[in-house]
XYZ file of C-alpha atoms in Angstrom:
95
model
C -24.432 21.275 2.461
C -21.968 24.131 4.089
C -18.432 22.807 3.031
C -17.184 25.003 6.225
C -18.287 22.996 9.220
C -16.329 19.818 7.409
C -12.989 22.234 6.915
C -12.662 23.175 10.277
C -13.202 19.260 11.031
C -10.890 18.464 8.735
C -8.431 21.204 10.380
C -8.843 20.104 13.726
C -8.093 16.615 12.939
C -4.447 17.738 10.995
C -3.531 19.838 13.817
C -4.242 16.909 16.451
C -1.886 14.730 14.153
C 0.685 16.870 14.148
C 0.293 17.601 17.613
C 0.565 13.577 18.151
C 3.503 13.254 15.908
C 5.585 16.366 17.744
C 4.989 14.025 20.979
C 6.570 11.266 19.280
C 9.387 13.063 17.338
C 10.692 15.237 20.629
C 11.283 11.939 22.636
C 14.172 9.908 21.979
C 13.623 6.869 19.973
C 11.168 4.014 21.014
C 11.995 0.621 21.045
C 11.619 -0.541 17.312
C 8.759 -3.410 18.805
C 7.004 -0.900 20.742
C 6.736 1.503 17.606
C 5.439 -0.888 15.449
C 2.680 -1.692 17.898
C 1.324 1.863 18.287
C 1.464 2.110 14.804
C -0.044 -1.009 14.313
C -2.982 0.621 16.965
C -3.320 4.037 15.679
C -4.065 2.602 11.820
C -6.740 -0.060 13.213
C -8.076 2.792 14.670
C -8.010 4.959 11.882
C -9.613 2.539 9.809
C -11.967 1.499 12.756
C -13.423 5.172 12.714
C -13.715 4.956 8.632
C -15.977 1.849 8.384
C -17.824 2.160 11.674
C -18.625 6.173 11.762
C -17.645 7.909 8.297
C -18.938 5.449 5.679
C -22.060 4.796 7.284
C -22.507 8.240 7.861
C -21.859 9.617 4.494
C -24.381 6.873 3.349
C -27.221 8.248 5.820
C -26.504 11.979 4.511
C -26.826 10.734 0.385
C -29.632 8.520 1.746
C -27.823 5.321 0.179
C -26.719 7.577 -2.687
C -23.863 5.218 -4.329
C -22.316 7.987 -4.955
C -20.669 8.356 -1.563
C -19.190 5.376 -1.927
C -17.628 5.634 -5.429
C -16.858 8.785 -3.671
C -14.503 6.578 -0.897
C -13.204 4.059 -3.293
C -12.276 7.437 -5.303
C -9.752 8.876 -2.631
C -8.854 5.186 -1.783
C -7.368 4.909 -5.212
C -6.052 8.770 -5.445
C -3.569 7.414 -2.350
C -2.711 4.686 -3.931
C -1.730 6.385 -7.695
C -0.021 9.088 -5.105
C 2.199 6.675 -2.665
C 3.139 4.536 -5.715
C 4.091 6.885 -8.566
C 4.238 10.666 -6.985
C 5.919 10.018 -4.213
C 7.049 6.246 -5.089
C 7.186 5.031 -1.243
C 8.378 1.223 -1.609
C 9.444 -0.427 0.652
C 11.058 -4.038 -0.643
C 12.372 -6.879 1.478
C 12.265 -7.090 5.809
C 12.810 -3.665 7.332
């Protein structure tokens, strides 16, 4: 497999968020309620694309290979050892 086709994806898809999140930042604040909604809607579909397009697809490419899937369950846990002790992002109590 060519690792450049899945760069430039991968490129594409970090400009468009930060595209999305200039949109958001240049406007004056939203209305705490309406925030949470949209981000509410933008991580459902987030993980929407992940277990309806990406995982299935990686499985067709490794023809069932478990090895894609260690492979998610992998970067699932790097994020997790990353937002708790790297960058320790807690959040305790209602915000």
């Amino acid at each position: 497999m060519h690792w450049s086709p899945a760069i430039l994806y991968a490129l594409v898809a970090a400009i468009a968020n930060i595209i999305g999140g200039l949109f958001i930042s240049a406007k004056p604040m939203l209305n705490p309620k309406v925030l949470k909604y949209l981000i509410a809607s933008g991580a459902g579909f987030m993980l929407a694309a992940v277990f309806l397009h990406i995982i299935p697809a990686s499985l067709e490419i490794t023809n069932n290979n478990s090895q894609a899937l260690m492979l998610v369950l992998a970067g699932y846990l790097l994020i997790q050892f990353c937002e708790h002790t790297i960058v320790a992002h807690f959040h305790f109590g209602e915000e």
